Every structure is written in C-alpha cells, then in structure tokens.
Short mmCIF file of C-alpha atoms in Angstrom, two decimals:
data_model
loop_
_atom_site.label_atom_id
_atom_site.label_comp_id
_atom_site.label_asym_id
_atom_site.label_seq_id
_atom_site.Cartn_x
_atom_site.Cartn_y
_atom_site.Cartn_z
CA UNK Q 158 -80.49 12.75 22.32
CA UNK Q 159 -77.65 13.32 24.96
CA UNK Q 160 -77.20 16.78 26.28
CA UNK Q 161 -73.74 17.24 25.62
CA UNK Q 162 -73.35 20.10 27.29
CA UNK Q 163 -75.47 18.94 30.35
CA UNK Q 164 -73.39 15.75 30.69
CA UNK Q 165 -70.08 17.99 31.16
CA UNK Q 166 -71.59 20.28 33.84
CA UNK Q 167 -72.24 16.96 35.61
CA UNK Q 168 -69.02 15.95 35.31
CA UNK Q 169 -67.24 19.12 36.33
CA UNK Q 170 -69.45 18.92 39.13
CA UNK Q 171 -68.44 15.24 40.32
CA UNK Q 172 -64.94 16.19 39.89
CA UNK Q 173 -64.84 19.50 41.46
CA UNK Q 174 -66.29 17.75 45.15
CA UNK Q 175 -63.90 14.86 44.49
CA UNK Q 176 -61.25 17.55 44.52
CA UNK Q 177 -62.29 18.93 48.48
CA UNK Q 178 -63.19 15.30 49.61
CA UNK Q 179 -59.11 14.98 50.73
CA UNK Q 180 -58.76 11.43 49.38
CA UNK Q 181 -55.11 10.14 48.94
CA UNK Q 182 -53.35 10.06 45.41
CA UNK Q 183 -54.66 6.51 44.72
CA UNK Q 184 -58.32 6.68 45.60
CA UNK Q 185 -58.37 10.07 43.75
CA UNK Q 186 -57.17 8.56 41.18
CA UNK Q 187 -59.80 5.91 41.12
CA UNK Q 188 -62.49 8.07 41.97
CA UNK Q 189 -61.56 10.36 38.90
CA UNK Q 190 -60.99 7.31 36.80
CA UNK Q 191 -64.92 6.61 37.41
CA UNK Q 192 -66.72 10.01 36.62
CA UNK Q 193 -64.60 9.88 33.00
CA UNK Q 194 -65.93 6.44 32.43
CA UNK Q 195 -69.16 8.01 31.43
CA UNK Q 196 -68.51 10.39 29.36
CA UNK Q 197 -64.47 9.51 28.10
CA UNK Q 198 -64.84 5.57 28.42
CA UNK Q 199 -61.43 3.92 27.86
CA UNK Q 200 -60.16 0.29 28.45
CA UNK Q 201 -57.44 1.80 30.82
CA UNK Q 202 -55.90 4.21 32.22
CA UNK Q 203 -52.39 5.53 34.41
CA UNK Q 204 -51.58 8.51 36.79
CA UNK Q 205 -48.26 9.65 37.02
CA UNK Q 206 -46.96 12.06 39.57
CA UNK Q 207 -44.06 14.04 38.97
CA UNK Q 208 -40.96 16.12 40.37
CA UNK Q 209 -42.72 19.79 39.27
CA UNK Q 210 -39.08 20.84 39.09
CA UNK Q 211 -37.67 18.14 36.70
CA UNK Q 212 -41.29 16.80 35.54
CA UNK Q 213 -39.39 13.25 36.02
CA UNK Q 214 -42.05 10.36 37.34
CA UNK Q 215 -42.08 9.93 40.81
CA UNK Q 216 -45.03 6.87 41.46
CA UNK Q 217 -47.45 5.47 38.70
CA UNK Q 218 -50.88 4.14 39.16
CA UNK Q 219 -52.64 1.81 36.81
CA UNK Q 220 -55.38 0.06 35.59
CA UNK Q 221 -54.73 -2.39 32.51
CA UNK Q 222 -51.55 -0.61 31.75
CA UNK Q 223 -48.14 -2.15 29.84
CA UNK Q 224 -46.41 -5.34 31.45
CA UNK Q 225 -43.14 -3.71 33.20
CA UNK Q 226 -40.64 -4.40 30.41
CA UNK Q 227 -42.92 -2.44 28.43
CA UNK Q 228 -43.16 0.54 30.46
CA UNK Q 229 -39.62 0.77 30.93
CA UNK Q 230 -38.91 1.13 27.50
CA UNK Q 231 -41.59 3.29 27.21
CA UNK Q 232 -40.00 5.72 30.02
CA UNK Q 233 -37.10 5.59 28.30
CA UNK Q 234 -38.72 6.35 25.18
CA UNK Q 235 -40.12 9.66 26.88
CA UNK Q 236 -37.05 10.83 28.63
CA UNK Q 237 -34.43 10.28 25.93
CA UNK Q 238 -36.13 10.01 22.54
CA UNK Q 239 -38.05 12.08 20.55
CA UNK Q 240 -41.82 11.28 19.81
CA UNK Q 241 -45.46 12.50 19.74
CA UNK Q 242 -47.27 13.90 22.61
CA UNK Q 243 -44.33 13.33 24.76
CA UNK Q 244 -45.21 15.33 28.41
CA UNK Q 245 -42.35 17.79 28.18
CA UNK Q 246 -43.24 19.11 25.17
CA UNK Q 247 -47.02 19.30 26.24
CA UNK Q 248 -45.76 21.17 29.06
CA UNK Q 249 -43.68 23.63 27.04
CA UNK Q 250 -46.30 24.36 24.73
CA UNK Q 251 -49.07 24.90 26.97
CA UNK Q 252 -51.23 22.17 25.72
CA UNK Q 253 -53.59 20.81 28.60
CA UNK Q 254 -54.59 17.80 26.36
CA UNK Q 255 -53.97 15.64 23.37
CA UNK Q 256 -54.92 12.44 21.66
CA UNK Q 257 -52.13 10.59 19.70
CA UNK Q 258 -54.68 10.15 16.71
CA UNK Q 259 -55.03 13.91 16.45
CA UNK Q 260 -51.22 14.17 17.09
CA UNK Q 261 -50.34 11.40 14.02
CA UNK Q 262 -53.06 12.69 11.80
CA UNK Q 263 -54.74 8.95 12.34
CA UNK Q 264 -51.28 7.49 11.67
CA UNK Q 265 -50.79 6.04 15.19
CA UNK Q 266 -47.54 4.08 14.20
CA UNK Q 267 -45.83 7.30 13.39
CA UNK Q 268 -45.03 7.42 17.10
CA UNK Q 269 -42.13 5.32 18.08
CA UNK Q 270 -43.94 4.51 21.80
CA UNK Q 271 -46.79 3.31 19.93
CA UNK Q 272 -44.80 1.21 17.50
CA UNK Q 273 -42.56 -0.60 20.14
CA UNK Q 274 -44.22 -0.48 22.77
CA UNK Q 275 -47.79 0.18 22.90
CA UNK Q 276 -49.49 -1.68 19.34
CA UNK Q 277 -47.09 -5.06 20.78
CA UNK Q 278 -49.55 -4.90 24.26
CA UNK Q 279 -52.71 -4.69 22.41
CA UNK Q 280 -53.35 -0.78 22.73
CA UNK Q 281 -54.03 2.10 20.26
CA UNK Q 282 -55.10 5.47 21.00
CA UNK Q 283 -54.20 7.52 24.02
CA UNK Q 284 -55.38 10.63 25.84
CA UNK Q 285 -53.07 12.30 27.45
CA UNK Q 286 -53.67 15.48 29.95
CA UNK Q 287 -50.81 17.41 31.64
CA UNK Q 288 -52.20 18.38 35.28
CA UNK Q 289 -50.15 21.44 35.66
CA UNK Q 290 -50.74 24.21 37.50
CA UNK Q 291 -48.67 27.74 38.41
CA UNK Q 292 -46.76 26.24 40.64
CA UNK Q 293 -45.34 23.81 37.98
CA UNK Q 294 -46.06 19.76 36.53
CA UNK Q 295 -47.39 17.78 39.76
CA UNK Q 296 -48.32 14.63 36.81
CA UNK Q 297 -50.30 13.38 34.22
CA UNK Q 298 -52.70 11.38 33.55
CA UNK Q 299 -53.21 9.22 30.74
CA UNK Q 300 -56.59 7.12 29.14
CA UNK Q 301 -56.07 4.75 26.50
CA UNK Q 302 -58.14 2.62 23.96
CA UNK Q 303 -57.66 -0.89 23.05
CA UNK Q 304 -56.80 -2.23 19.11
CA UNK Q 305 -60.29 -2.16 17.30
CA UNK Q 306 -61.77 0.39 19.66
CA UNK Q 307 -62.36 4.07 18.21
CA UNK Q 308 -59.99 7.04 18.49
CA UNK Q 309 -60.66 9.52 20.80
CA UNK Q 310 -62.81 12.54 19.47
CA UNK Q 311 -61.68 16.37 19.45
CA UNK Q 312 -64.67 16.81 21.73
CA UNK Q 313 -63.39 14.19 24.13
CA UNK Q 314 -59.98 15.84 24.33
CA UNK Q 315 -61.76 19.25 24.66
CA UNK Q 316 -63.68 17.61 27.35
CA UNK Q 317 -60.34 17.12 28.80
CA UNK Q 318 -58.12 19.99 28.65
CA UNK Q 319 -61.59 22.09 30.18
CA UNK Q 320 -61.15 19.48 33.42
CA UNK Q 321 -57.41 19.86 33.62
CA UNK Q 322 -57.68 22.98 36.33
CA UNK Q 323 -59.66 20.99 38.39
CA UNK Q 324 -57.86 17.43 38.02
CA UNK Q 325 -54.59 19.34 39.09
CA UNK Q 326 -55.80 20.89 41.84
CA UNK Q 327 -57.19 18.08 43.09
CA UNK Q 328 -53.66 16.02 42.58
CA UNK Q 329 -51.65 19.15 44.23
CA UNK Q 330 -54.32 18.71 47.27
CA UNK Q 331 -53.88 14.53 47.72
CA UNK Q 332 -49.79 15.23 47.35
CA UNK Q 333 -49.67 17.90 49.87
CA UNK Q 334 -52.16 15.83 52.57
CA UNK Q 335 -50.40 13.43 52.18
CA UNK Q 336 -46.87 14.78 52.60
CA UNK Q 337 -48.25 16.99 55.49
CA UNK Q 338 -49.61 14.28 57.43
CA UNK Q 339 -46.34 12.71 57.56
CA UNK Q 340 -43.90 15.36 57.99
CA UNK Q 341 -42.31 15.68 54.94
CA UNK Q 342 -42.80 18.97 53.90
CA UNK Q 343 -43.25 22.54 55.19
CA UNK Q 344 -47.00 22.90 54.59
CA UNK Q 345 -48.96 23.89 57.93
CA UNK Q 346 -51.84 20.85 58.14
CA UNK Q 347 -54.87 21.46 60.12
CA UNK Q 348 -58.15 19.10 60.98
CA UNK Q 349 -60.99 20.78 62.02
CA UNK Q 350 -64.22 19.13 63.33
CA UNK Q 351 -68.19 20.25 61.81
CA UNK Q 352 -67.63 23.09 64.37
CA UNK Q 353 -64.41 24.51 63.41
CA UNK Q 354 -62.47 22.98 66.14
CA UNK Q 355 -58.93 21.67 65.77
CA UNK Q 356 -58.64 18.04 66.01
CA UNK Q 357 -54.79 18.05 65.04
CA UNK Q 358 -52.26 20.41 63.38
CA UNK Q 359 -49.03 20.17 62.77
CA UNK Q 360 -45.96 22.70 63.83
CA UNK Q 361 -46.05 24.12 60.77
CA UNK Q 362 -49.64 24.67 60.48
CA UNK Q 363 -49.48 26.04 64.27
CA UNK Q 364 -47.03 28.97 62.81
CA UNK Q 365 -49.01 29.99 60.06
CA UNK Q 366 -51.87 30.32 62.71
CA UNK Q 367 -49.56 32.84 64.15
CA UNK Q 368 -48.62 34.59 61.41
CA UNK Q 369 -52.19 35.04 60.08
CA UNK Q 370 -53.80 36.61 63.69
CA UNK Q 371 -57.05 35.59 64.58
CA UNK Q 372 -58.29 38.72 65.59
CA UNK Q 373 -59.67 40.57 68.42
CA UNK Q 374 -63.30 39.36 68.71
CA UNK Q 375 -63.94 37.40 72.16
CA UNK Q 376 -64.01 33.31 71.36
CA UNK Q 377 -62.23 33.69 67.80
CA UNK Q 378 -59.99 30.74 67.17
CA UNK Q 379 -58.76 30.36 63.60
CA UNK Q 380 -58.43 32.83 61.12
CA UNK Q 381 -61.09 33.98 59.68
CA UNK Q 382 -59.41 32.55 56.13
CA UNK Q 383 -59.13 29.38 57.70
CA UNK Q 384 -63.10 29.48 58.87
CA UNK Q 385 -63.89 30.31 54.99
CA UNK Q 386 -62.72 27.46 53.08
CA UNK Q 387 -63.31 25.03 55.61
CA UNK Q 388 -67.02 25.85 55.38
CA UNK Q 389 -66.37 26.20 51.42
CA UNK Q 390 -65.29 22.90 51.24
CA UNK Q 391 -68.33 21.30 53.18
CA UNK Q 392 -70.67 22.99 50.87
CA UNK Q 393 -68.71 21.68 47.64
CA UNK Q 394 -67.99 18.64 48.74
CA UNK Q 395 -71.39 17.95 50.32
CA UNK Q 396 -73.00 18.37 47.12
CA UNK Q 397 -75.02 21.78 48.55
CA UNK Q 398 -73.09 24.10 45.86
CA UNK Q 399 -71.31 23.85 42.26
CA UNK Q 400 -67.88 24.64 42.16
CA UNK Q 401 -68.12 27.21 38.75
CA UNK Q 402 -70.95 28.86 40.93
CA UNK Q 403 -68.99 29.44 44.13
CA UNK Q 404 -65.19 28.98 43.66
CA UNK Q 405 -62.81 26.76 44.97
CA UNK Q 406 -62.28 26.25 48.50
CA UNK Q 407 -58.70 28.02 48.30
CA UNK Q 408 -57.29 31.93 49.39
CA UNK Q 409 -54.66 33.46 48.91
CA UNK Q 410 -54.10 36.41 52.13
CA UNK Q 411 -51.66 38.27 53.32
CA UNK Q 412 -50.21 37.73 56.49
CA UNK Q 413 -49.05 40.10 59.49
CA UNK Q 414 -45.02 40.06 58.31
CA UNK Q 415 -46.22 40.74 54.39
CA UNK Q 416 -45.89 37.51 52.79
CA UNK Q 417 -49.07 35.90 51.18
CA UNK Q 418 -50.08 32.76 51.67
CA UNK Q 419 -52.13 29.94 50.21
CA UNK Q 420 -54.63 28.15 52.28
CA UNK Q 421 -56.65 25.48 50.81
CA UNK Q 422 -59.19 23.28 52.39
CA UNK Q 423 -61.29 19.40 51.55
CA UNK Q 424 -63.36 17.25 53.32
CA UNK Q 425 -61.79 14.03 54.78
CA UNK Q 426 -64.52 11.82 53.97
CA UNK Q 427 -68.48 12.20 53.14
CA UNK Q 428 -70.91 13.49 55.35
CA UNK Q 429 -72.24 16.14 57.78
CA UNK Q 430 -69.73 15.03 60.75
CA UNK Q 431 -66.81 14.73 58.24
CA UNK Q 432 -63.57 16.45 59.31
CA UNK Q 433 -62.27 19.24 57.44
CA UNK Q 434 -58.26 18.94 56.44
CA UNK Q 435 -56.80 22.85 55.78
CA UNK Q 436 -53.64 23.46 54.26
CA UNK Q 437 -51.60 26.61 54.44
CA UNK Q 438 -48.20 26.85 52.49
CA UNK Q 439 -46.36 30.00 51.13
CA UNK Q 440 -47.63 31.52 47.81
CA UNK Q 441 -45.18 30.87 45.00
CA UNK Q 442 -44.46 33.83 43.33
CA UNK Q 443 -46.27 32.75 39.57
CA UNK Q 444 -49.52 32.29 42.11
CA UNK Q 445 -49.57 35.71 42.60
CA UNK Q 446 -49.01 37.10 38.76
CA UNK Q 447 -52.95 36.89 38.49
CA UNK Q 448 -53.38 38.72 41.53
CA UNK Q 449 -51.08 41.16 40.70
CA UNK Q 450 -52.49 41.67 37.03
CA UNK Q 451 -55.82 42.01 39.10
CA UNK Q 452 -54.70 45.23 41.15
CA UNK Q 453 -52.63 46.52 38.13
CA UNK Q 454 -56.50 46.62 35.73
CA UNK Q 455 -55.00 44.59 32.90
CA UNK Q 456 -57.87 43.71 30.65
CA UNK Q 457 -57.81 39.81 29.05
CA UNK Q 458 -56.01 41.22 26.19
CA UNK Q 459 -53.44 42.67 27.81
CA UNK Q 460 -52.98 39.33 29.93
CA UNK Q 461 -52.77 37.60 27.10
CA UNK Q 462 -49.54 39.61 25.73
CA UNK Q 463 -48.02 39.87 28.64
CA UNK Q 464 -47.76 36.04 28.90
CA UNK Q 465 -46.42 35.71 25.37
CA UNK Q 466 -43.65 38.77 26.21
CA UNK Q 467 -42.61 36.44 28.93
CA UNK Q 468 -42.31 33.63 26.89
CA UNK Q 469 -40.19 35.18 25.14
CA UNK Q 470 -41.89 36.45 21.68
CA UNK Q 471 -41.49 39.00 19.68
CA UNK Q 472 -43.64 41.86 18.43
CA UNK Q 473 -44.45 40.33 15.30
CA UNK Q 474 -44.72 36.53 16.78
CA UNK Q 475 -47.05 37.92 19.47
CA UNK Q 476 -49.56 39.75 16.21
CA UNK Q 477 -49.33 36.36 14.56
CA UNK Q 478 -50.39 33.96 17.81
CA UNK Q 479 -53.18 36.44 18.74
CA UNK Q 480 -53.74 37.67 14.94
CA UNK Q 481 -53.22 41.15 15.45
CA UNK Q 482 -51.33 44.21 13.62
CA UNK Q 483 -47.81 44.68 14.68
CA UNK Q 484 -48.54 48.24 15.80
CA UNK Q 485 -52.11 46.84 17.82
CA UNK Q 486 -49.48 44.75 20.11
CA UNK Q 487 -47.41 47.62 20.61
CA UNK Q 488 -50.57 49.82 21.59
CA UNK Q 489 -51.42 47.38 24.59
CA UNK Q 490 -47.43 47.11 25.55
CA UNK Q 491 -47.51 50.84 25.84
CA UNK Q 492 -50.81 50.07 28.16
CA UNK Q 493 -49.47 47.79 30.25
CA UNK Q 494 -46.60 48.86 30.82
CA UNK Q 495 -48.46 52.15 32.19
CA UNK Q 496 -50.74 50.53 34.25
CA UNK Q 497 -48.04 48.35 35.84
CA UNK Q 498 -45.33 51.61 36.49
CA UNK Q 499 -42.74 49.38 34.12
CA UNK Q 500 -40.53 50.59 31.45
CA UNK Q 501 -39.41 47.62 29.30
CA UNK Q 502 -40.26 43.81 28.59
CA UNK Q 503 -37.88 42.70 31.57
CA UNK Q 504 -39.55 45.39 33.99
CA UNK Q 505 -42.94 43.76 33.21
CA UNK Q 506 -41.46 40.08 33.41
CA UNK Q 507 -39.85 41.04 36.90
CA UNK Q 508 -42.54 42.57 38.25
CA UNK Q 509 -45.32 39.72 37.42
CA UNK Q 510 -43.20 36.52 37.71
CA UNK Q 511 -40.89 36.79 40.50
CA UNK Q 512 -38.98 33.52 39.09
CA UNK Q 513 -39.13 34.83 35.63
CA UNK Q 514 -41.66 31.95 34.73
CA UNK Q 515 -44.34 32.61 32.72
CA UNK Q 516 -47.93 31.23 34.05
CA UNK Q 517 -51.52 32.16 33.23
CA UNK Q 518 -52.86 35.26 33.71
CA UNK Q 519 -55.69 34.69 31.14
CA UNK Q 520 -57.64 31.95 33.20
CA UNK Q 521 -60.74 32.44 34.89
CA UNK Q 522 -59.46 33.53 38.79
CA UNK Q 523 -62.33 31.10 39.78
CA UNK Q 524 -61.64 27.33 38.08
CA UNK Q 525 -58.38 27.18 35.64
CA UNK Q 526 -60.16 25.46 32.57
CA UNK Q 527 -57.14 25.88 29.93
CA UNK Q 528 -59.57 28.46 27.77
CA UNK Q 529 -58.46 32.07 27.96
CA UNK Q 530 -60.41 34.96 27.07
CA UNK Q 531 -59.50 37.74 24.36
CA UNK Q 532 -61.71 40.10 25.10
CA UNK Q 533 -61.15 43.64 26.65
CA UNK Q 534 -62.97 43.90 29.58
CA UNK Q 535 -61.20 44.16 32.92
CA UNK Q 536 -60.84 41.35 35.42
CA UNK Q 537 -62.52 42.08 38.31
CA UNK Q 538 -60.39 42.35 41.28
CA UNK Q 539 -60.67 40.79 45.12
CA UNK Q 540 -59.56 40.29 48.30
CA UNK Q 541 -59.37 36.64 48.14
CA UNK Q 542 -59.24 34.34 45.26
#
C-alpha cells in the first residue's frame, strides 16, 4: 500500500532543492515536470510565464501541447471569452489549483477551450496551478490528460495547490537569475564560491552590499544576510536538510537608510564546489504585510479577517466565508484594530498593504502552501523570515 502521505513529503522535498539549484526557466521547468510524473502523471504538460502586472503570457514551454493554430485560439479564448478555470479568475479568487473535471462537474465540454480547442487535439482533463506569490502572477503551469485517460483526483489537485508556494518561488528565482545576469532589471546579482567569495556581482548587487554594511569584525566581507542563505541554500539544495524543517533560503532585513530588502539565494549547479547565485531586490510592500502582522501579535484569526476586510467584504460576508456570528467578526476588528494603533477598515488596509493589495497573511512565514490556519494562537515573530 502507498504511503500517501510519505510520497508527498518526498516530493515537496525534490521540489523545494530544485527551487535553490538556480536552473533557468526551461530546465526548471523540466526538472519540475519530472518529480510530478510520479505522483501527478499526465501525458503533457505547459509553463507559462506572465507580466505579474497584467498576468498576460510572456513565453510558453511545452511538452505534447496544442499545434499553434490551436493555442492561439485557445489564448484568445482566455483573454477575451468567458470559460472555466480561466487564470484570471483563479487569480482573483485565490484558488492555487483546479482540475476542469472538478470545475464542469465531469462535464468537460461545458468549457468552450475544451470544446474547440482542446477535445479536437486529442486531450481531456487539465490541471491547472496559478504560481502566484505576494508580489503578484509570475505564471502558470498547466498538466493535462489525454482522451480515455482518467480525470484528475481532488487529492491530486490538493497535491497541487500544497506545492504552489514552492513552484512559485522557484519560477520568481529562474526569472530574476536570469534577468539579473543579463542586465535587465534592478536586482543586485551576486556569485559566491564554497567559501563565500565573490566570483561576480553586478552594479546593482555591489549597492545593496553598501547599503546592507558588513560590519565591523576584522576579514568580514558580505553581509552577514548574504553569508546565511548562501549557506541555506547549500544545505537545501545539497540534500543535507528539508526545506519544511529549515526554511527557505530567503530574508527579508532592513538596511542602513530604512528600507527592507529581500535577499534570496540557490545553488548554480549540484555539488560541494557548486557556486552560490544571491539575489537582493527591494521588498514590495505586500512582502512585508506578514511581517508587519508579525510585530503587530495578530493571531491566525485575526489574519484571516483582515485579508477579507481588504478584499473588500463586509461584516456579514466575512461571518459567512469564515462561518462566524456577525458580532464574533466585529470582536476581532475591534482587536486588530487595537493591536495595529488603526481606527477604521482603510487605516488597517493602509497600514498592512502599502499598494492597497490584499496578500496572505494566513500562510505559514516558512513555505506558502495555499492552506491557512484558523486557529487563535499567535504567529511567532522574527528577525528574518
């Protein structure tokens, strides 16, 4: 009998060192493609990465995917037409993961993708999973099933949506390498050999250096942040530690001018004498609403309302989505808004989301798994996250 349970640790596991081993978009892709064949097998499957601002495609990767007259009409299908699943509305909704069965109630033809485009090529059910994280929609991937294959199961798609933290960060990671390496963006870069030594950085990396300080004790070279999830990422990615045990090779710190920054770190390669590639880019303001509902005590409750106030419910729509009284809701609005020195719904919003976008304050600070906790114990607050 399979250990069910067993076989997702292991998987979580693969994934979470393919996230720090700094592979490109495509061989991530690939390599991700692999460790769901065992446990999520499909006949196919596509990675899409998008604008996070517009969540329009930007570059598509496939394996056994629709001929190209086929996936225009399916794009156009997506942006322009309404239908199941469709990524937008995933987005919107929160939903980390969905099969079309579940979607159709079996009735796969019910989507207008499936009956134009998809049942024509040969295919029938899809898996679709939105790799979002706070700082917006960076793509999505997709796994599919051929006619006369079975749908995919709820546990599947739960399978899924609990990998969709770690499939995004790992996405975010391969983008940003590979837009730091050549120039296109504002994210410092650094490549550090098995002793901590830099190999290469880039301007931008060379400022952040700056602004961070390395310190006062004799032969100190990075900061110490940098030093941390470099040697994070060589444990994770070397197989010597699990990522739900230890955390992800990522801080956020604050640097000498005030700002806070975000400085991530993965493996370029396999190995002992691997090089280290660390990234250090400015923390968007809805990555620091956690953080902030950290230092203000807000219990997983209280989270939990104050990301439905701002999305914009009600009293009485907030009791129904958590199933609570009307007057429970208003007890932990009258909390929160003590513990976080606010006076009204737009105080709160203000204070939490900078941008006035609501993100999760609910998931675990260590590994985003799209599960959120209800009950009232608080978070735990640290340093670095």
């Amino acid at each position: 009998m399979v250990d069910v349970q067993a076989v997702r640790e292991r998987v979580r596991d693969d994934i979470g060192r393919l996230v720090h081993r700094g592979m490109s978009v495509e061989c991530y892709w690939r390599a991700v493609s692999d460790a769901l064949a065992g446990c999520v097998p499909s006949e196919g499957s596509c990675l899409m990465t998008m604008d996070p601002a517009t969540m329009l495609p930007t570059a598509e990767f496939v394996e056994n995917g629709l001929s190209a007259d086929a996936f225009s009409r399916l794009v156009e299908i997506e942006l322009r037409e309404p239908d199941y699943t469709k990524w937008v509305d995933l987005a919107r909704e929160g939903t980390a993961a969905a099969s079309l069965s579940e979607a159709t109630a079996g009735d796969l033809d019910l989507s207008r993708r499936q009956r134009e485009v998809r049942r024509p090529e040969g295919y029938a059910d899809e898996l679709r999973v939105v790799l979002s994280s706070s700082t917006g929609t960076w793509g999505a991937l997709t796994v599919f099933r051929e006619t006369d294959r079975p749908y995919f199961s709820v546990p599947e798609v739960r399978l899924l949506s609990s990998l969709t933290g770690l499939l995004s960060d790992g996405l975010r990671r391969a983008l940003l390498l590979e837009a730091a390496s050549t120039g296109h963006t504002d994210t410092g870069m650094l490549v550090l050999d098995p002793d901590d030594g830099v190999d290469l950085a880039n301007r931008e990396a060379e400022r952040w250096v700056d602004e961070l300080d390395v310190g006062e004790r004799a032969g100190t070279r990075l900061p110490l942040v940098v030093r941390s999830v470099a040697r994070q990422a060589r444990a994770i990615a070397g197989g010597r530690e699990r990522v739900a045990e230890v955390g992800p090779a990522r801080a956020r710190v604050r640097t000498r001018t005030g700002r806070w920054a975000i400085v991530r770190a993965s493996l370029l390669g396999q190995g002992p004498l691997a090089p280290v590639a660390v990234l250090l880019e400015a923390a968007r303001p809805a990555e620091m609403a956690p953080l902030l509902a950290d230092m203000y005590g807000l219990t997983q409750r209280e989270r939990r309302v104050t990301e439905l106030v701002a999305q914009g419910l009600s009293t009485r729509e907030i009791g129904n989505r958590l199933h609570l009284a009307a007057y429970t809701v208003q007890d932990h609005l009258k909390a929160i808004f003590a513990k976080s020195g606010t006076g009204s719904r737009g105080d709160l919003v203000a204070r939490l989301f900078f941008d006035r976008r609501a993100t999760s304050l609910t998931a675990p600070s260590v590994i985003p798994d799209g599960s959120h906790g209800l009950d009232d114990r608080p978070s735990p607050a640290g340093p670095l996250a």
